[in-house]
Amino acid sequence: MKHTDQRNIKIVTELMGYCYKHGSDNVHIDIKKVKEKIIIFIRAQTSTITKKNLEHLEESLNAPRCHEMEEYYWNLTGDDDQYTEATLVGMMIDEANINYIDGEYLEILLTRIP
């Protein structure tokens, strides 16, 4: 698959934008390549995210992976100041786990098999 690293960067950029949009001033990002998988972990300190926002994020990121959509539209993520493209990110990943800890820390763990 072409552009694997660039796609990972777009995914991270999109999720950072989501965190900033929801009032985060402190974002930590880890990206690891483990065997054939790429694991992206984001931890953002934010106390303004609502339950509805979390449900929407989880639903969007857990959209079924769609390699055809990814191939054509991956470069569109991260370029719009109006809203995030979490559903497109969901189509580019294989698994997403979201936790909101103590109403302060948003943790997003993504797994992607290029």
mmCIF file of N, CA and C in Angstrom:
data_model
loop_
_atom_site.group_PDB
_atom_site.id
_atom_site.type_symbol
_atom_site.label_atom_id
_atom_site.label_comp_id
_atom_site.label_asym_id
_atom_site.label_seq_id
_atom_site.Cartn_x
_atom_site.Cartn_y
_atom_site.Cartn_z
ATOM 1 N N MET A 1 0.847 -1.183 0.000
ATOM 2 C CA MET A 1 0.000 0.000 0.000
ATOM 3 C C MET A 1 0.888 1.240 0.000
ATOM 4 N N LYS A 2 0.597 2.146 -0.893
ATOM 5 C CA LYS A 2 1.358 3.394 -0.988
ATOM 6 C C LYS A 2 0.989 4.352 0.132
ATOM 7 N N HIS A 3 1.914 5.223 0.446
ATOM 8 C CA HIS A 3 1.668 6.354 1.338
ATOM 9 C C HIS A 3 1.279 5.968 2.765
ATOM 10 N N THR A 4 1.768 4.863 3.265
ATOM 11 C CA THR A 4 1.376 4.415 4.606
ATOM 12 C C THR A 4 1.708 5.452 5.663
ATOM 13 N N ASP A 5 2.926 5.971 5.649
ATOM 14 C CA ASP A 5 3.310 6.958 6.664
ATOM 15 C C ASP A 5 2.490 8.239 6.554
ATOM 16 N N GLN A 6 2.246 8.687 5.331
ATOM 17 C CA GLN A 6 1.437 9.898 5.143
ATOM 18 C C GLN A 6 0.016 9.698 5.647
ATOM 19 N N ARG A 7 -0.521 8.520 5.479
ATOM 20 C CA ARG A 7 -1.874 8.227 5.969
ATOM 21 C C ARG A 7 -1.901 8.242 7.496
ATOM 22 N N ASN A 8 -0.873 7.693 8.110
ATOM 23 C CA ASN A 8 -0.786 7.734 9.567
ATOM 24 C C ASN A 8 -0.726 9.173 10.067
ATOM 25 N N ILE A 9 0.036 9.999 9.389
ATOM 26 C CA ILE A 9 0.142 11.414 9.756
ATOM 27 C C ILE A 9 -1.216 12.093 9.635
ATOM 28 N N LYS A 10 -1.946 11.822 8.578
ATOM 29 C CA LYS A 10 -3.284 12.418 8.404
ATOM 30 C C LYS A 10 -4.242 11.974 9.501
ATOM 31 N N ILE A 11 -4.165 10.708 9.881
ATOM 32 C CA ILE A 11 -5.018 10.202 10.961
ATOM 33 C C ILE A 11 -4.711 10.950 12.255
ATOM 34 N N VAL A 12 -3.431 11.059 12.584
ATOM 35 C CA VAL A 12 -3.029 11.748 13.813
ATOM 36 C C VAL A 12 -3.434 13.214 13.760
ATOM 37 N N THR A 13 -3.233 13.858 12.630
ATOM 38 C CA THR A 13 -3.608 15.268 12.485
ATOM 39 C C THR A 13 -5.096 15.457 12.705
ATOM 40 N N GLU A 14 -5.883 14.577 12.151
ATOM 41 C CA GLU A 14 -7.336 14.671 12.296
ATOM 42 C C GLU A 14 -7.750 14.531 13.758
ATOM 43 N N LEU A 15 -7.168 13.566 14.447
ATOM 44 C CA LEU A 15 -7.532 13.344 15.845
ATOM 45 C C LEU A 15 -6.994 14.440 16.757
ATOM 46 N N MET A 16 -5.833 15.005 16.437
ATOM 47 C CA MET A 16 -5.341 16.158 17.197
ATOM 48 C C MET A 16 -6.298 17.331 17.042
ATOM 49 N N GLY A 17 -6.772 17.542 15.821
ATOM 50 C CA GLY A 17 -7.747 18.605 15.581
ATOM 51 C C GLY A 17 -9.011 18.391 16.392
ATOM 52 N N TYR A 18 -9.443 17.145 16.477
ATOM 53 C CA TYR A 18 -10.625 16.817 17.282
ATOM 54 C C TYR A 18 -10.379 17.176 18.743
ATOM 55 N N CYS A 19 -9.216 16.812 19.253
ATOM 56 C CA CYS A 19 -8.888 17.111 20.656
ATOM 57 C C CYS A 19 -8.837 18.619 20.899
ATOM 58 N N TYR A 20 -8.200 19.358 20.014
ATOM 59 C CA TYR A 20 -8.130 20.814 20.172
ATOM 60 C C TYR A 20 -9.510 21.451 20.082
ATOM 61 N N LYS A 21 -10.333 20.934 19.188
ATOM 62 C CA LYS A 21 -11.699 21.453 19.048
ATOM 63 C C LYS A 21 -12.485 21.283 20.346
ATOM 64 N N HIS A 22 -12.148 20.258 21.117
ATOM 65 C CA HIS A 22 -12.848 19.991 22.367
ATOM 66 C C HIS A 22 -12.060 20.467 23.586
ATOM 67 N N GLY A 23 -11.252 21.496 23.400
ATOM 68 C CA GLY A 23 -10.641 22.209 24.509
ATOM 69 C C GLY A 23 -9.371 21.637 25.086
ATOM 70 N N SER A 24 -8.714 20.755 24.390
ATOM 71 C CA SER A 24 -7.493 20.169 24.932
ATOM 72 C C SER A 24 -6.306 21.102 24.738
ATOM 73 N N ASP A 25 -5.518 21.238 25.791
ATOM 74 C CA ASP A 25 -4.268 21.992 25.710
ATOM 75 C C ASP A 25 -3.062 21.070 25.834
ATOM 76 N N ASN A 26 -3.311 19.815 26.146
ATOM 77 C CA ASN A 26 -2.243 18.875 26.425
ATOM 78 C C ASN A 26 -2.555 17.570 25.690
ATOM 79 N N VAL A 27 -1.807 17.281 24.628
ATOM 80 C CA VAL A 27 -2.037 16.076 23.827
ATOM 81 C C VAL A 27 -0.734 15.280 23.750
ATOM 82 N N HIS A 28 -0.822 13.999 24.058
ATOM 83 C CA HIS A 28 0.323 13.097 23.976
ATOM 84 C C HIS A 28 0.020 12.058 22.894
ATOM 85 N N ILE A 29 0.998 11.806 22.023
ATOM 86 C CA ILE A 29 0.794 10.872 20.910
ATOM 87 C C ILE A 29 1.930 9.860 20.873
ATOM 88 N N ASP A 30 1.578 8.585 20.727
ATOM 89 C CA ASP A 30 2.540 7.508 20.506
ATOM 90 C C ASP A 30 2.141 6.783 19.234
ATOM 91 N N ILE A 31 3.118 6.519 18.399
ATOM 92 C CA ILE A 31 2.887 5.708 17.202
ATOM 93 C C ILE A 31 3.935 4.604 17.212
ATOM 94 N N LYS A 32 3.467 3.367 17.157
ATOM 95 C CA LYS A 32 4.371 2.217 17.180
ATOM 96 C C LYS A 32 4.063 1.303 16.008
ATOM 97 N N LYS A 33 5.110 0.757 15.439
ATOM 98 C CA LYS A 33 4.959 -0.306 14.452
ATOM 99 C C LYS A 33 5.302 -1.602 15.164
ATOM 100 N N VAL A 34 4.309 -2.483 15.270
ATOM 101 C CA VAL A 34 4.479 -3.762 15.934
ATOM 102 C C VAL A 34 4.119 -4.847 14.928
ATOM 103 N N LYS A 35 5.128 -5.569 14.485
ATOM 104 C CA LYS A 35 4.961 -6.588 13.454
ATOM 105 C C LYS A 35 4.281 -5.965 12.244
ATOM 106 N N GLU A 36 3.112 -6.428 11.885
ATOM 107 C CA GLU A 36 2.402 -5.915 10.710
ATOM 108 C C GLU A 36 1.369 -4.846 11.068
ATOM 109 N N LYS A 37 1.377 -4.380 12.310
ATOM 110 C CA LYS A 37 0.369 -3.413 12.756
ATOM 111 C C LYS A 37 0.993 -2.072 13.089
ATOM 112 N N ILE A 38 0.188 -1.058 12.947
ATOM 113 C CA ILE A 38 0.546 0.276 13.414
ATOM 114 C C ILE A 38 -0.427 0.610 14.529
ATOM 115 N N ILE A 39 0.118 0.995 15.669
ATOM 116 C CA ILE A 39 -0.706 1.321 16.822
ATOM 117 C C ILE A 39 -0.521 2.801 17.126
ATOM 118 N N ILE A 40 -1.630 3.517 17.146
ATOM 119 C CA ILE A 40 -1.624 4.951 17.430
ATOM 120 C C ILE A 40 -2.368 5.156 18.744
ATOM 121 N N PHE A 41 -1.695 5.815 19.691
ATOM 122 C CA PHE A 41 -2.300 6.095 20.986
ATOM 123 C C PHE A 41 -2.271 7.604 21.212
ATOM 124 N N ILE A 42 -3.416 8.162 21.502
ATOM 125 C CA ILE A 42 -3.532 9.594 21.779
ATOM 126 C C ILE A 42 -4.172 9.755 23.152
ATOM 127 N N ARG A 43 -3.560 10.593 23.966
ATOM 128 C CA ARG A 43 -4.125 10.925 25.280
ATOM 129 C C ARG A 43 -4.187 12.437 25.370
ATOM 130 N N ALA A 44 -5.394 12.942 25.529
ATOM 131 C CA ALA A 44 -5.611 14.389 25.561
ATOM 132 C C ALA A 44 -6.303 14.785 26.853
ATOM 133 N N GLN A 45 -5.819 15.839 27.441
ATOM 134 C CA GLN A 45 -6.451 16.365 28.652
ATOM 135 C C GLN A 45 -7.535 17.351 28.215
ATOM 136 N N THR A 46 -8.777 16.999 28.492
ATOM 137 C CA THR A 46 -9.906 17.854 28.143
ATOM 138 C C THR A 46 -11.072 17.546 29.066
ATOM 139 N N SER A 47 -11.683 18.583 29.557
ATOM 140 C CA SER A 47 -12.815 18.378 30.466
ATOM 141 C C SER A 47 -14.127 18.875 29.860
ATOM 142 N N THR A 48 -14.097 19.220 28.572
ATOM 143 C CA THR A 48 -15.289 19.802 27.957
ATOM 144 C C THR A 48 -16.021 18.868 27.009
ATOM 145 N N ILE A 49 -15.558 17.650 26.868
ATOM 146 C CA ILE A 49 -16.197 16.722 25.934
ATOM 147 C C ILE A 49 -17.451 16.121 26.576
ATOM 148 N N THR A 50 -18.509 16.057 25.803
ATOM 149 C CA THR A 50 -19.775 15.543 26.321
ATOM 150 C C THR A 50 -19.940 14.059 25.998
ATOM 151 N N LYS A 51 -20.897 13.445 26.662
ATOM 152 C CA LYS A 51 -21.206 12.046 26.399
ATOM 153 C C LYS A 51 -21.640 11.866 24.944
ATOM 154 N N LYS A 52 -22.412 12.806 24.435
ATOM 155 C CA LYS A 52 -22.870 12.756 23.043
ATOM 156 C C LYS A 52 -21.673 12.828 22.086
ATOM 157 N N ASN A 53 -20.701 13.710 22.384
ATOM 158 C CA ASN A 53 -19.494 13.796 21.559
ATOM 159 C C ASN A 53 -18.726 12.480 21.564
ATOM 160 N N LEU A 54 -18.608 11.871 22.737
ATOM 161 C CA LEU A 54 -17.899 10.593 22.851
ATOM 162 C C LEU A 54 -18.592 9.488 22.068
ATOM 163 N N GLU A 55 -19.916 9.444 22.163
ATOM 164 C CA GLU A 55 -20.671 8.435 21.423
ATOM 165 C C GLU A 55 -20.491 8.612 19.924
ATOM 166 N N HIS A 56 -20.534 9.848 19.474
ATOM 167 C CA HIS A 56 -20.354 10.124 18.045
ATOM 168 C C HIS A 56 -18.943 9.748 17.598
ATOM 169 N N LEU A 57 -17.936 10.082 18.409
ATOM 170 C CA LEU A 57 -16.556 9.735 18.074
ATOM 171 C C LEU A 57 -16.390 8.222 17.995
ATOM 172 N N GLU A 58 -16.917 7.518 18.976
ATOM 173 C CA GLU A 58 -16.787 6.062 18.988
ATOM 174 C C GLU A 58 -17.493 5.433 17.787
ATOM 175 N N GLU A 59 -18.680 5.914 17.480
ATOM 176 C CA GLU A 59 -19.415 5.400 16.321
ATOM 177 C C GLU A 59 -18.652 5.682 15.031
ATOM 178 N N SER A 60 -18.109 6.870 14.909
ATOM 179 C CA SER A 60 -17.379 7.250 13.695
ATOM 180 C C SER A 60 -16.103 6.439 13.522
ATOM 181 N N LEU A 61 -15.338 6.302 14.598
ATOM 182 C CA LEU A 61 -14.067 5.580 14.497
ATOM 183 C C LEU A 61 -14.251 4.079 14.339
ATOM 184 N N ASN A 62 -15.399 3.583 14.694
ATOM 185 C CA ASN A 62 -15.665 2.155 14.537
ATOM 186 C C ASN A 62 -16.443 1.843 13.265
ATOM 187 N N ALA A 63 -16.431 2.773 12.322
ATOM 188 C CA ALA A 63 -17.010 2.498 11.000
ATOM 189 C C ALA A 63 -16.196 1.361 10.374
ATOM 190 N N PRO A 64 -16.825 0.519 9.593
ATOM 191 C CA PRO A 64 -16.088 -0.584 8.974
ATOM 192 C C PRO A 64 -14.956 -0.064 8.079
ATOM 193 N N ARG A 65 -13.833 -0.736 8.131
ATOM 194 C CA ARG A 65 -12.698 -0.353 7.286
ATOM 195 C C ARG A 65 -13.085 -0.534 5.831
ATOM 196 N N CYS A 66 -12.693 0.417 5.024
ATOM 197 C CA CYS A 66 -13.023 0.378 3.600
ATOM 198 C C CYS A 66 -11.788 0.791 2.809
ATOM 199 N N HIS A 67 -11.025 -0.192 2.345
ATOM 200 C CA HIS A 67 -9.769 0.077 1.648
ATOM 201 C C HIS A 67 -9.966 0.924 0.394
ATOM 202 N N GLU A 68 -11.079 0.730 -0.295
ATOM 203 C CA GLU A 68 -11.326 1.493 -1.518
ATOM 204 C C GLU A 68 -11.499 2.984 -1.202
ATOM 205 N N MET A 69 -12.267 3.283 -0.150
ATOM 206 C CA MET A 69 -12.463 4.684 0.258
ATOM 207 C C MET A 69 -11.141 5.279 0.724
ATOM 208 N N GLU A 70 -10.389 4.499 1.482
ATOM 209 C CA GLU A 70 -9.102 4.969 1.982
ATOM 210 C C GLU A 70 -8.186 5.342 0.822
ATOM 211 N N GLU A 71 -8.139 4.485 -0.177
ATOM 212 C CA GLU A 71 -7.251 4.715 -1.317
ATOM 213 C C GLU A 71 -7.536 6.041 -2.025
ATOM 214 N N TYR A 72 -8.812 6.386 -2.135
ATOM 215 C CA TYR A 72 -9.174 7.587 -2.873
ATOM 216 C C TYR A 72 -9.266 8.849 -2.020
ATOM 217 N N TYR A 73 -9.607 8.720 -0.737
ATOM 218 C CA TYR A 73 -9.927 9.906 0.048
ATOM 219 C C TYR A 73 -9.007 10.195 1.220
ATOM 220 N N TRP A 74 -7.973 9.404 1.458
ATOM 221 C CA TRP A 74 -7.122 9.600 2.626
ATOM 222 C C TRP A 74 -6.506 10.987 2.666
ATOM 223 N N ASN A 75 -6.186 11.539 1.511
ATOM 224 C CA ASN A 75 -5.522 12.839 1.491
ATOM 225 C C ASN A 75 -6.464 13.999 1.795
ATOM 226 N N LEU A 76 -7.750 13.749 1.944
ATOM 227 C CA LEU A 76 -8.691 14.818 2.270
ATOM 228 C C LEU A 76 -8.796 15.075 3.767
ATOM 229 N N THR A 77 -8.329 14.144 4.594
ATOM 230 C CA THR A 77 -8.435 14.345 6.031
ATOM 231 C C THR A 77 -7.487 15.440 6.483
ATOM 232 N N GLY A 78 -7.881 16.151 7.536
ATOM 233 C CA GLY A 78 -7.017 17.142 8.138
ATOM 234 C C GLY A 78 -6.962 18.474 7.437
ATOM 235 N N ASP A 79 -7.741 18.690 6.386
ATOM 236 C CA ASP A 79 -7.648 19.925 5.621
ATOM 237 C C ASP A 79 -8.841 20.852 5.775
ATOM 238 N N ASP A 80 -9.740 20.568 6.678
ATOM 239 C CA ASP A 80 -10.948 21.373 6.816
ATOM 240 C C ASP A 80 -11.039 21.905 8.235
ATOM 241 N N ASP A 81 -11.120 23.229 8.382
ATOM 242 C CA ASP A 81 -11.202 23.843 9.706
ATOM 243 C C ASP A 81 -12.600 23.761 10.295
ATOM 244 N N GLN A 82 -13.599 23.371 9.543
ATOM 245 C CA GLN A 82 -14.971 23.414 10.000
ATOM 246 C C GLN A 82 -15.372 22.194 10.832
ATOM 247 N N TYR A 83 -14.897 21.021 10.504
ATOM 248 C CA TYR A 83 -15.314 19.815 11.215
ATOM 249 C C TYR A 83 -14.274 18.727 11.009
ATOM 250 N N THR A 84 -14.365 17.709 11.797
ATOM 251 C CA THR A 84 -13.431 16.604 11.645
ATOM 252 C C THR A 84 -14.045 15.519 10.777
ATOM 253 N N GLU A 85 -13.194 14.727 10.212
ATOM 254 C CA GLU A 85 -13.622 13.621 9.356
ATOM 255 C C GLU A 85 -13.385 12.303 10.078
ATOM 256 N N ALA A 86 -13.955 12.166 11.260
ATOM 257 C CA ALA A 86 -13.741 10.971 12.073
ATOM 258 C C ALA A 86 -14.238 9.718 11.367
ATOM 259 N N THR A 87 -15.300 9.813 10.605
ATOM 260 C CA THR A 87 -15.806 8.633 9.902
ATOM 261 C C THR A 87 -14.804 8.160 8.857
ATOM 262 N N LEU A 88 -14.177 9.088 8.150
ATOM 263 C CA LEU A 88 -13.158 8.704 7.177
ATOM 264 C C LEU A 88 -11.967 8.069 7.888
ATOM 265 N N VAL A 89 -11.576 8.608 9.038
ATOM 266 C CA VAL A 89 -10.515 7.985 9.830
ATOM 267 C C VAL A 89 -10.937 6.568 10.205
ATOM 268 N N GLY A 90 -12.191 6.402 10.608
ATOM 269 C CA GLY A 90 -12.696 5.072 10.947
ATOM 270 C C GLY A 90 -12.578 4.098 9.797
ATOM 271 N N MET A 91 -12.748 4.587 8.581
ATOM 272 C CA MET A 91 -12.636 3.720 7.402
ATOM 273 C C MET A 91 -11.191 3.382 7.075
ATOM 274 N N MET A 92 -10.246 4.080 7.721
ATOM 275 C CA MET A 92 -8.825 3.857 7.459
ATOM 276 C C MET A 92 -8.154 2.998 8.526
ATOM 277 N N ILE A 93 -8.893 2.645 9.575
ATOM 278 C CA ILE A 93 -8.304 1.869 10.665
ATOM 279 C C ILE A 93 -9.049 0.553 10.835
ATOM 280 N N ASP A 94 -8.426 -0.351 11.563
ATOM 281 C CA ASP A 94 -9.040 -1.658 11.780
ATOM 282 C C ASP A 94 -9.758 -1.765 13.116
ATOM 283 N N GLU A 95 -9.299 -1.004 14.109
ATOM 284 C CA GLU A 95 -9.902 -1.103 15.433
ATOM 285 C C GLU A 95 -9.693 0.203 16.189
ATOM 286 N N ALA A 96 -10.690 0.578 16.990
ATOM 287 C CA ALA A 96 -10.594 1.781 17.819
ATOM 288 C C ALA A 96 -11.149 1.503 19.204
ATOM 289 N N ASN A 97 -10.441 1.967 20.212
ATOM 290 C CA ASN A 97 -10.903 1.896 21.597
ATOM 291 C C ASN A 97 -10.798 3.292 22.182
ATOM 292 N N ILE A 98 -11.875 3.737 22.815
ATOM 293 C CA ILE A 98 -11.932 5.080 23.375
ATOM 294 C C ILE A 98 -12.281 4.986 24.849
ATOM 295 N N ASN A 99 -11.531 5.729 25.664
ATOM 296 C CA ASN A 99 -11.808 5.822 27.098
ATOM 297 C C ASN A 99 -11.798 7.291 27.493
ATOM 298 N N TYR A 100 -12.677 7.645 28.406
ATOM 299 C CA TYR A 100 -12.688 8.992 28.972
ATOM 300 C C TYR A 100 -12.538 8.822 30.469
ATOM 301 N N ILE A 101 -11.390 9.165 30.973
ATOM 302 C CA ILE A 101 -11.010 8.856 32.348
ATOM 303 C C ILE A 101 -11.232 10.062 33.258
ATOM 304 N N ASP A 102 -12.018 9.848 34.299
ATOM 305 C CA ASP A 102 -12.269 10.854 35.333
ATOM 306 C C ASP A 102 -12.767 12.185 34.777
ATOM 307 N N GLY A 103 -13.440 12.156 33.634
ATOM 308 C CA GLY A 103 -13.956 13.393 33.054
ATOM 309 C C GLY A 103 -12.866 14.378 32.690
ATOM 310 N N GLU A 104 -11.640 13.875 32.476
ATOM 311 C CA GLU A 104 -10.524 14.777 32.194
ATOM 312 C C GLU A 104 -9.593 14.313 31.076
ATOM 313 N N TYR A 105 -9.418 12.999 30.937
ATOM 314 C CA TYR A 105 -8.469 12.493 29.947
ATOM 315 C C TYR A 105 -9.170 11.634 28.902
ATOM 316 N N LEU A 106 -9.058 12.050 27.652
ATOM 317 C CA LEU A 106 -9.580 11.285 26.535
ATOM 318 C C LEU A 106 -8.441 10.423 25.986
ATOM 319 N N GLU A 107 -8.663 9.121 25.938
ATOM 320 C CA GLU A 107 -7.662 8.211 25.384
ATOM 321 C C GLU A 107 -8.241 7.513 24.164
ATOM 322 N N ILE A 108 -7.497 7.547 23.080
ATOM 323 C CA ILE A 108 -7.910 6.918 21.832
ATOM 324 C C ILE A 108 -6.797 5.972 21.417
ATOM 325 N N LEU A 109 -7.132 4.710 21.252
ATOM 326 C CA LEU A 109 -6.171 3.699 20.816
ATOM 327 C C LEU A 109 -6.657 3.126 19.485
ATOM 328 N N LEU A 110 -5.853 3.304 18.468
ATOM 329 C CA LEU A 110 -6.205 2.847 17.120
ATOM 330 C C LEU A 110 -5.231 1.772 16.673
ATOM 331 N N THR A 111 -5.751 0.792 15.972
ATOM 332 C CA THR A 111 -4.906 -0.238 15.363
ATOM 333 C C THR A 111 -5.177 -0.226 13.883
ATOM 334 N N ARG A 112 -4.083 -0.292 13.133
ATOM 335 C CA ARG A 112 -4.182 -0.209 11.680
ATOM 336 C C ARG A 112 -3.243 -1.223 11.059
ATOM 337 N N ILE A 113 -3.741 -2.014 10.132
ATOM 338 C CA ILE A 113 -2.909 -2.944 9.379
ATOM 339 C C ILE A 113 -2.823 -2.402 7.960
ATOM 340 N N PRO A 114 -1.651 -1.865 7.600
ATOM 341 C CA PRO A 114 -1.524 -1.243 6.256
ATOM 342 C C PRO A 114 -1.783 -2.214 5.122
#
